Amino acid sequence: MSLLDMKLDRSFDVFDSDRDGRVERSDVLAVSDQLAESQGLAPDAVAELRGSLAELWDAVFQKMDRDDDGAVDRQEFRAAFRARIVTDQNRIWDRIRNLSNAWTEIGDRDGDGMLSRDEYTSLLHGMFRLPRQAFDDSFTALDRDGDGRLSRDEISSAMKEYYTSQDHAARGNQFFGRL
């Protein structure tokens, strides 16, 4: 299995909220609900993130559904994401940047516009239900300037690198925890 397939599978698993091997609109939107619950927030507090996720479903995921069954399976996800990266880079990165900005705003409890280690690990643990330790290790790799905080640019760059880099040592590969 290629490095990109490993990363796409990890990403697929993140969005498959009910773990049934298919990503449906409800799975994608559930990411915001999981975050609200984990952070003790009212659903209204994650409305912007929920909107970004709905846009991501409508503009990206729904088009991945090649057999038109209302869900995206792992193979559809891999094939479609590879094709989108090649043909639609600017639009997909704009959507990913909007998504990362929305959840960064939610996780930024001290309002400094950046995520501390604790804010980052809490946010990702809450959204993706993966162990906090995985994200603690990731934080160190993603904090490119070593200032103990992740800027929106560092986060967006890491996400882009996660989905495009074929380099096993690329920092962004750890965005969803160590591979």
XYZ file of N, CA, C and O in Angstrom:
716
model
N 0.847 -1.171 0.000
C 0.000 0.000 0.000
C 0.897 1.240 0.000
O 1.869 1.313 0.740
N 0.558 2.211 -0.829
C 1.360 3.425 -0.926
C 1.152 4.317 0.302
O 0.156 4.182 1.023
N 2.081 5.224 0.507
C 1.974 6.189 1.595
C 0.689 7.011 1.470
O -0.038 7.190 2.452
N 0.381 7.478 0.263
C -0.833 8.267 0.082
C -2.074 7.440 0.405
O -3.001 7.935 1.057
N -2.105 6.166 0.014
C -3.250 5.318 0.345
C -3.388 5.165 1.864
O -4.502 5.188 2.392
N -2.279 5.018 2.560
C -2.326 4.926 4.025
C -2.941 6.192 4.618
O -3.788 6.116 5.516
N -2.505 7.339 4.116
C -3.015 8.606 4.644
C -4.478 8.805 4.272
O -5.277 9.275 5.099
N -4.852 8.438 3.057
C -6.254 8.563 2.653
C -7.136 7.625 3.474
O -8.253 8.002 3.858
N -6.642 6.439 3.775
C -7.415 5.520 4.617
C -7.605 6.102 6.017
O -8.696 5.994 6.594
N -6.573 6.717 6.566
C -6.693 7.334 7.886
C -7.723 8.454 7.842
O -8.572 8.578 8.716
N -7.669 9.260 6.804
C -8.628 10.351 6.643
C -10.046 9.803 6.483
O -11.000 10.312 7.084
N -10.197 8.762 5.684
C -11.501 8.126 5.511
C -12.045 7.682 6.869
O -13.211 7.927 7.197
N -11.207 7.035 7.664
C -11.632 6.547 8.982
C -12.062 7.690 9.895
O -12.978 7.537 10.701
N -11.407 8.845 9.765
C -11.778 10.009 10.561
C -13.203 10.448 10.226
O -13.994 10.762 11.112
N -13.535 10.456 8.954
C -14.862 10.914 8.540
C -15.944 9.841 8.680
O -17.130 10.169 8.718
N -15.572 8.581 8.751
C -16.556 7.506 8.897
C -16.959 7.405 10.366
O -16.581 6.483 11.084
N -17.764 8.347 10.808
C -18.110 8.492 12.222
C -18.748 7.260 12.838
O -18.501 6.938 13.991
N -19.587 6.577 12.088
C -20.261 5.401 12.645
C -19.515 4.099 12.363
O -19.981 3.020 12.710
N -18.373 4.203 11.726
C -17.460 3.079 11.472
C -18.114 1.926 10.694
O -17.811 0.763 10.934
N -18.961 2.276 9.724
C -19.617 1.229 8.932
C -18.958 1.005 7.574
O -19.471 0.265 6.744
N -17.811 1.661 7.339
C -17.092 1.478 6.083
C -17.617 2.326 4.943
O -17.221 2.142 3.797
N -18.509 3.267 5.268
C -19.094 4.173 4.273
C -19.179 5.567 4.893
O -19.531 5.703 6.048
N -18.843 6.581 4.119
C -18.977 7.958 4.594
C -20.228 8.545 3.957
O -20.340 8.610 2.728
N -21.152 8.919 4.811
C -22.391 9.561 4.379
C -22.391 10.993 4.887
O -21.570 11.366 5.716
N -23.316 11.784 4.402
C -23.419 13.186 4.831
C -23.500 13.277 6.354
O -22.843 14.113 6.972
N -24.278 12.402 6.958
C -24.440 12.428 8.420
C -23.114 12.156 9.134
O -22.856 12.712 10.202
N -22.253 11.319 8.544
C -20.932 11.063 9.128
C -20.083 12.334 9.123
O -19.431 12.660 10.111
N -20.094 13.024 7.992
C -19.278 14.234 7.860
C -19.768 15.304 8.840
O -18.969 15.930 9.543
N -21.061 15.490 8.924
C -21.611 16.490 9.843
C -21.403 16.100 11.304
O -21.287 16.967 12.175
N -21.340 14.798 11.575
C -21.143 14.323 12.949
C -19.812 14.773 13.530
O -19.670 14.870 14.754
N -18.846 15.084 12.681
C -17.555 15.572 13.175
C -17.766 16.833 14.011
O -17.181 16.980 15.090
N -18.641 17.738 13.565
C -18.895 18.963 14.339
C -19.641 18.644 15.628
O -19.374 19.247 16.668
N -20.558 17.694 15.580
C -21.303 17.308 16.786
C -20.372 16.685 17.819
O -20.482 16.963 19.019
N -19.445 15.846 17.352
C -18.473 15.235 18.259
C -17.602 16.301 18.913
O -17.300 16.229 20.104
N -17.226 17.284 18.122
C -16.407 18.364 18.663
C -17.181 19.153 19.708
O -16.666 19.432 20.794
N -18.408 19.520 19.409
C -19.220 20.279 20.365
C -19.355 19.506 21.673
O -19.160 20.066 22.757
N -19.645 18.237 21.561
C -19.813 17.404 22.753
C -18.513 17.330 23.566
O -18.517 17.496 24.777
N -17.402 17.087 22.887
C -16.125 16.927 23.591
C -15.648 18.214 24.255
O -14.961 18.173 25.263
N -16.020 19.352 23.674
C -15.581 20.635 24.204
C -16.621 21.256 25.136
O -16.427 22.356 25.637
N -17.740 20.560 25.335
C -18.796 21.081 26.187
C -19.472 22.310 25.593
O -19.879 23.217 26.320
N -19.588 22.351 24.276
C -20.158 23.508 23.581
C -21.576 23.220 23.119
O -21.927 22.077 22.826
N -22.358 24.279 23.030
C -23.691 24.171 22.450
C -23.544 23.969 20.942
O -22.569 24.449 20.347
N -24.478 23.275 20.304
C -24.394 23.067 18.857
C -24.231 24.363 18.065
O -23.553 24.371 17.035
N -24.801 25.458 18.538
C -24.665 26.737 17.840
C -23.213 27.204 17.765
O -22.829 27.904 16.835
N -22.409 26.797 18.735
C -21.007 27.238 18.780
C -20.178 26.623 17.664
O -19.095 27.124 17.362
N -20.659 25.548 17.070
C -19.920 24.895 15.984
C -20.645 25.057 14.647
O -20.381 24.314 13.702
N -21.520 26.037 14.563
C -22.318 26.239 13.346
C -21.440 26.517 12.124
O -21.703 25.994 11.037
N -20.394 27.320 12.297
C -19.518 27.625 11.161
C -18.795 26.366 10.682
O -18.691 26.110 9.484
N -18.314 25.572 11.626
C -17.659 24.316 11.267
C -18.652 23.386 10.583
O -18.341 22.785 9.553
N -19.840 23.285 11.131
C -20.869 22.421 10.535
C -21.170 22.877 9.097
O -21.321 22.049 8.203
N -21.243 24.193 8.894
C -21.455 24.717 7.547
C -20.321 24.365 6.606
O -20.552 23.996 5.447
N -19.089 24.461 7.084
C -17.929 24.090 6.266
C -17.944 22.602 5.934
O -17.605 22.209 4.817
N -18.356 21.797 6.887
C -18.439 20.356 6.641
C -19.558 20.038 5.657
O -19.399 19.173 4.784
N -20.677 20.731 5.777
C -21.779 20.527 4.827
C -21.333 20.913 3.421
O -21.621 20.204 2.444
N -20.597 22.026 3.316
C -20.075 22.445 2.014
C -19.081 21.420 1.478
O -19.081 21.098 0.293
N -18.253 20.870 2.361
C -17.298 19.840 1.957
C -18.045 18.610 1.431
O -17.653 18.037 0.411
N -19.126 18.210 2.100
C -19.920 17.081 1.603
C -20.496 17.400 0.229
O -20.363 16.621 -0.711
N -21.176 18.548 0.139
C -21.870 18.905 -1.103
C -20.922 19.072 -2.286
O -21.227 18.643 -3.396
N -19.784 19.678 -2.036
C -18.870 20.013 -3.131
C -17.848 18.922 -3.431
O -17.350 18.843 -4.549
N -17.533 18.100 -2.442
C -16.454 17.128 -2.625
C -16.947 15.690 -2.440
O -16.927 14.899 -3.374
N -17.397 15.364 -1.246
C -17.746 13.978 -0.949
C -18.871 13.456 -1.835
O -18.802 12.332 -2.327
N -19.910 14.234 -1.999
C -21.045 13.762 -2.785
C -20.629 13.384 -4.207
O -21.132 12.422 -4.775
N -19.678 14.121 -4.754
C -19.194 13.829 -6.102
C -18.319 12.576 -6.146
O -18.096 12.006 -7.209
N -17.834 12.136 -4.998
C -17.043 10.912 -4.934
C -17.918 9.667 -5.069
O -17.426 8.598 -5.398
N -19.194 9.824 -4.797
C -20.141 8.708 -4.774
C -20.447 8.255 -6.205
O -21.460 8.612 -6.793
N -19.577 7.432 -6.766
C -19.680 7.025 -8.175
C -20.874 6.113 -8.442
O -21.429 6.128 -9.528
N -21.265 5.294 -7.471
C -22.388 4.391 -7.708
C -23.723 4.981 -7.251
O -24.752 4.311 -7.286
N -23.689 6.231 -6.821
C -24.890 6.989 -6.491
C -25.766 6.317 -5.425
O -26.988 6.365 -5.493
N -25.105 5.722 -4.420
C -25.858 5.061 -3.353
C -25.990 5.918 -2.096
O -26.453 5.455 -1.056
N -25.558 7.189 -2.179
C -25.679 8.106 -1.045
C -24.547 8.019 -0.050
O -24.601 8.644 1.015
N -23.523 7.249 -0.381
C -22.375 7.095 0.513
C -21.117 6.903 -0.318
O -21.167 6.544 -1.485
N -19.997 7.140 0.325
C -18.692 6.985 -0.308
C -17.975 5.842 0.394
O -17.814 5.865 1.618
N -17.570 4.822 -0.364
C -16.792 3.751 0.249
C -15.299 4.095 0.131
O -14.916 5.080 -0.491
N -14.488 3.275 0.748
C -13.045 3.544 0.814
C -12.419 3.666 -0.578
O -11.601 4.553 -0.822
N -12.785 2.801 -1.494
C -12.210 2.845 -2.843
C -12.647 4.093 -3.594
O -11.837 4.713 -4.298
N -13.911 4.464 -3.476
C -14.392 5.692 -4.109
C -13.640 6.897 -3.546
O -13.256 7.802 -4.286
N -13.440 6.898 -2.234
C -12.743 7.997 -1.573
C -11.317 8.130 -2.103
O -10.886 9.209 -2.493
N -10.598 7.013 -2.121
C -9.211 7.049 -2.600
C -9.132 7.560 -4.041
O -8.342 8.455 -4.344
N -9.908 6.957 -4.912
C -9.843 7.303 -6.341
C -10.237 8.751 -6.571
O -9.556 9.487 -7.305
N -11.301 9.180 -5.953
C -11.791 10.538 -6.173
C -10.861 11.576 -5.573
O -10.627 12.630 -6.170
N -10.329 11.305 -4.409
C -9.449 12.289 -3.790
C -8.179 12.452 -4.614
O -7.719 13.575 -4.833
N -7.634 11.361 -5.101
C -6.455 11.450 -5.966
C -6.761 12.301 -7.201
O -5.969 13.149 -7.588
N -7.906 12.090 -7.812
C -8.286 12.852 -9.008
C -8.505 14.319 -8.677
O -8.087 15.198 -9.435
N -9.129 14.629 -7.554
C -9.401 16.029 -7.180
C -8.108 16.785 -6.896
O -7.998 17.960 -7.204
N -7.173 16.104 -6.272
C -5.897 16.754 -5.977
C -5.247 17.224 -7.274
O -4.684 18.307 -7.349
N -5.359 16.412 -8.305
C -4.736 16.740 -9.584
C -5.524 17.807 -10.339
O -4.967 18.746 -10.886
N -6.851 17.699 -10.369
C -7.654 18.554 -11.244
C -8.235 19.798 -10.584
O -8.623 20.720 -11.278
N -8.316 19.836 -9.266
C -9.049 20.914 -8.607
C -8.307 21.433 -7.382
O -8.918 21.708 -6.355
N -7.013 21.579 -7.486
C -6.210 21.906 -6.318
C -6.645 23.176 -5.602
O -6.818 23.167 -4.397
N -6.817 24.266 -6.331
C -7.118 25.533 -5.661
C -8.433 25.475 -4.897
O -8.512 25.929 -3.752
N -9.478 24.949 -5.500
C -10.779 24.920 -4.832
C -10.782 23.984 -3.642
O -11.351 24.303 -2.607
N -10.155 22.833 -3.765
C -10.170 21.901 -2.640
C -9.350 22.456 -1.478
O -9.736 22.336 -0.321
N -8.243 23.150 -1.772
C -7.438 23.716 -0.678
C -8.154 24.896 -0.038
O -8.021 25.099 1.163
N -8.925 25.645 -0.791
C -9.741 26.706 -0.192
C -10.745 26.115 0.787
O -10.941 26.639 1.879
N -11.377 25.029 0.399
C -12.352 24.380 1.289
C -11.669 23.820 2.531
O -12.181 23.940 3.640
N -10.534 23.187 2.344
C -9.807 22.636 3.482
C -9.341 23.762 4.401
O -9.423 23.656 5.621
N -8.868 24.867 3.846
C -8.451 26.011 4.652
C -9.639 26.573 5.438
O -9.515 26.869 6.628
N -10.796 26.691 4.800
C -11.988 27.173 5.501
C -12.370 26.239 6.641
O -12.725 26.685 7.729
N -12.295 24.953 6.378
C -12.605 23.967 7.398
C -11.616 24.064 8.557
O -12.021 24.113 9.725
N -10.336 24.114 8.253
C -9.342 24.178 9.328
C -9.448 25.483 10.101
O -9.288 25.503 11.319
N -9.772 26.585 9.416
C -9.956 27.861 10.122
C -11.151 27.808 11.060
O -11.094 28.326 12.179
N -12.234 27.160 10.627
C -13.437 27.072 11.465
C -13.158 26.263 12.723
O -13.528 26.673 13.825
N -12.485 25.119 12.585
C -12.252 24.356 13.804
C -11.127 24.943 14.648
O -11.114 24.789 15.856
N -10.203 25.668 14.015
C -9.173 26.353 14.802
C -9.821 27.422 15.684
O -9.466 27.567 16.861
N -10.764 28.135 15.129
C -11.462 29.158 15.904
C -12.177 28.551 17.110
O -12.158 29.106 18.203
N -12.769 27.387 16.919
C -13.457 26.707 18.020
C -12.463 26.253 19.081
O -12.704 26.402 20.275
N -11.345 25.703 18.652
C -10.361 25.176 19.591
C -9.526 26.228 20.287
O -8.932 25.966 21.329
N -9.495 27.427 19.753
C -8.666 28.515 20.286
C -9.342 29.130 21.521
O -9.941 30.196 21.464
N -9.221 28.436 22.637
C -9.925 28.856 23.857
C -9.404 30.165 24.432
O -10.147 30.902 25.066
N -8.121 30.488 24.206
C -7.599 31.732 24.766
C -7.689 32.910 23.799
O -7.312 34.028 24.130
N -8.183 32.658 22.590
C -8.445 33.734 21.640
C -7.225 34.384 21.017
O -7.318 35.487 20.476
N -6.076 33.700 21.011
C -4.867 34.303 20.433
C -4.707 34.012 18.945
O -3.725 34.409 18.331
N -5.668 33.305 18.358
C -5.610 33.011 16.927
C -4.747 31.813 16.581
O -4.553 31.503 15.402
N -4.223 31.151 17.590
C -3.362 29.985 17.388
C -3.804 28.875 18.325
O -4.585 29.119 19.251
N -3.277 27.679 18.089
C -3.593 26.559 18.965
C -2.369 26.165 19.777
O -1.304 25.889 19.217
N -2.536 26.141 21.098
C -1.491 25.617 21.965
C -1.518 24.089 21.870
O -2.423 23.501 21.269
N -0.551 23.453 22.473
C -0.506 21.980 22.480
C -1.798 21.417 23.077
O -2.414 20.509 22.525
N -2.210 21.957 24.213
C -3.422 21.454 24.872
C -4.664 21.706 24.015
O -5.523 20.833 23.899
N -4.756 22.888 23.417
C -5.902 23.207 22.562
C -5.947 22.266 21.357
O -7.009 21.753 20.998
N -4.798 22.024 20.751
C -4.717 21.153 19.579
C -5.104 19.714 19.932
O -5.920 19.097 19.257
N -4.506 19.175 20.998
C -4.804 17.780 21.351
C -6.263 17.621 21.771
O -6.904 16.639 21.405
N -6.807 18.577 22.504
C -8.221 18.504 22.900
C -9.134 18.568 21.686
O -10.110 17.825 21.580
N -8.811 19.466 20.781
C -9.628 19.659 19.594
C -9.645 18.407 18.716
O -10.712 17.901 18.351
N -8.489 17.895 18.398
C -8.427 16.731 17.512
C -8.936 15.467 18.189
O -9.621 14.654 17.558
N -8.653 15.312 19.458
C -9.193 14.162 20.187
C -10.721 14.223 20.166
O -11.387 13.219 19.916
N -11.266 15.401 20.398
C -12.712 15.558 20.406
C -13.351 15.338 19.056
O -14.422 14.731 18.953
N -12.716 15.815 18.009
C -13.283 15.668 16.671
C -13.151 14.254 16.142
O -14.071 13.733 15.522
N -12.009 13.644 16.347
C -11.703 12.407 15.658
C -11.650 11.179 16.550
O -11.443 10.080 16.063
N -11.795 11.367 17.850
C -11.869 10.242 18.790
C -10.644 9.346 18.737
O -10.747 8.146 18.936
N -9.504 9.934 18.441
C -8.251 9.194 18.475
C -7.535 9.559 19.777
O -7.795 10.612 20.354
N -6.634 8.717 20.270
C -5.972 8.987 21.557
C -5.236 10.326 21.576
O -4.598 10.712 20.601
N -5.317 11.019 22.699
C -4.648 12.323 22.858
C -3.149 12.219 22.606
O -2.553 13.131 22.053
N -2.528 11.137 23.032
C -1.082 10.984 22.868
C -0.675 11.065 21.403
O 0.363 11.631 21.072
N -1.503 10.538 20.505
C -1.190 10.588 19.070
C -1.074 12.032 18.616
O -0.208 12.385 17.810
N -1.931 12.888 19.139
C -1.918 14.287 18.720
C -0.851 15.092 19.442
O -0.334 16.066 18.917
N -0.483 14.677 20.640
C 0.588 15.349 21.347
C 1.892 15.191 20.575
O 2.637 16.155 20.380
N 2.147 13.988 20.095
C 3.339 13.748 19.276
C 3.265 14.531 17.965
O 4.258 15.093 17.506
N 2.088 14.577 17.373
C 1.899 15.302 16.110
C 2.174 16.788 16.282
O 2.765 17.422 15.412
N 1.725 17.340 17.392
C 1.902 18.766 17.629
C 3.369 19.164 17.491
O 3.696 20.150 16.843
N 4.234 18.387 18.108
C 5.672 18.686 18.058
C 6.171 18.723 16.619
O 6.924 19.623 16.240
N 5.730 17.780 15.813
C 6.161 17.731 14.410
C 5.584 18.892 13.605
O 6.255 19.443 12.731
N 4.359 19.275 13.887
C 3.683 20.304 13.090
C 4.080 21.722 13.463
O 3.917 22.642 12.662
N 4.596 21.914 14.665
C 4.999 23.244 15.124
C 6.344 23.603 14.481
O 7.403 23.516 15.083
N 6.265 24.017 13.222
C 7.468 24.236 12.405
C 8.421 25.281 12.986
O 9.631 25.150 12.874
N 7.874 26.334 13.578
C 8.756 27.383 14.095
C 9.124 27.172 15.562
O 9.868 27.954 16.135
N 8.597 26.112 16.182
C 8.972 25.755 17.546
C 8.512 26.726 18.616
O 9.060 26.730 19.717
N 7.471 27.522 18.327
C 7.035 28.517 19.312
C 5.996 27.990 20.300
O 5.500 28.722 21.139
N 5.671 26.704 20.204
C 4.716 26.116 21.137
C 3.265 26.376 20.773
O 2.375 26.097 21.570
N 3.033 26.892 19.571
C 1.669 27.160 19.097
C 1.601 26.835 17.611
O 2.599 26.954 16.903
N 0.416 26.468 17.157
C 0.207 26.236 15.734
C -0.622 27.369 15.170
O -1.726 27.640 15.647
N -0.070 28.017 14.152
C -0.805 29.084 13.471
C -1.753 28.454 12.459
O -1.627 27.284 12.100
N -2.672 29.249 11.962
C -3.574 28.764 10.919
C -2.786 28.339 9.685
O -3.128 27.358 9.033
N -1.730 29.072 9.371
C -0.901 28.703 8.215
C -0.192 27.371 8.437
O -0.097 26.554 7.519
N 0.321 27.145 9.652
C 0.967 25.862 9.935
C -0.032 24.715 9.814
O 0.302 23.650 9.285
N -1.250 24.944 10.268
C -2.275 23.906 10.208
C -2.673 23.637 8.762
O -2.726 22.486 8.324
N -2.948 24.686 8.006
C -3.324 24.509 6.595
C -2.202 23.857 5.803
O -2.445 22.970 4.976
N -0.967 24.278 6.046
C 0.181 23.683 5.352
C 0.322 22.205 5.691
O 0.606 21.378 4.814
N 0.102 21.867 6.958
C 0.198 20.467 7.372
C -0.885 19.634 6.695
O -0.622 18.517 6.238
N -2.095 20.180 6.608
C -3.175 19.440 5.958
C -2.866 19.221 4.476
O -3.073 18.130 3.949
N -2.352 20.251 3.833
C -2.027 20.122 2.412
C -0.919 19.084 2.220
O -0.991 18.232 1.331
N 0.086 19.149 3.065
C 1.187 18.203 2.967
C 0.697 16.772 3.225
O 1.125 15.823 2.555
N -0.227 16.632 4.162
C -0.788 15.311 4.465
C -1.388 14.679 3.218
O -1.188 13.499 2.950
N -2.125 15.461 2.462
C -2.830 14.920 1.304
C -2.002 14.882 0.019
O -2.456 14.319 -0.971
N -0.819 15.454 0.021
C -0.066 15.496 -1.230
C 1.340 14.895 -1.151
O 1.851 14.442 -2.170
N 1.971 14.907 -0.006
C 3.366 14.492 0.074
C 3.532 12.984 -0.044
O 2.793 12.211 0.556
N 4.530 12.589 -0.809
C 4.920 11.182 -0.921
C 6.161 10.901 -0.068
O 6.675 9.790 -0.070
N 6.622 11.918 0.656
C 7.806 11.805 1.499
C 7.392 11.261 2.869
O 6.636 11.896 3.595
N 7.899 10.080 3.216
C 7.547 9.469 4.500
C 7.918 10.357 5.688
O 7.282 10.276 6.737
N 8.938 11.202 5.541
C 9.404 12.041 6.646
C 8.695 13.393 6.723
O 8.972 14.172 7.625
N 7.771 13.674 5.827
C 7.090 14.974 5.828
C 6.317 15.170 7.136
O 5.618 14.277 7.599
N 6.478 16.343 7.731
C 5.827 16.648 9.006
C 4.306 16.523 8.934
O 3.676 16.042 9.865
N 3.740 17.001 7.841
C 2.291 16.996 7.697
C 1.678 15.608 7.726
O 0.480 15.464 7.992
N 2.473 14.577 7.484
C 1.963 13.211 7.521
C 1.407 12.845 8.894
O 0.635 11.910 9.027
N 1.814 13.578 9.911
C 1.361 13.282 11.258
C 0.118 14.051 11.666
O -0.287 14.024 12.819
N -0.514 14.711 10.726
C -1.661 15.558 11.065
C -2.736 14.796 11.842
O -3.294 15.298 12.805
N -3.054 13.582 11.433
C -4.061 12.755 12.126
C -3.391 11.750 13.050
O -3.918 10.679 13.307
N -2.221 12.070 13.544
C -1.465 11.161 14.402
C -0.446 10.390 13.577
O -0.467 10.396 12.358
N 0.452 9.729 14.282
C 1.530 8.983 13.623
C 0.946 7.877 12.752
O 0.033 7.167 13.160
N 1.492 7.763 11.535
C 1.026 6.708 10.613
C 1.597 5.362 11.003
O 2.641 5.225 11.505
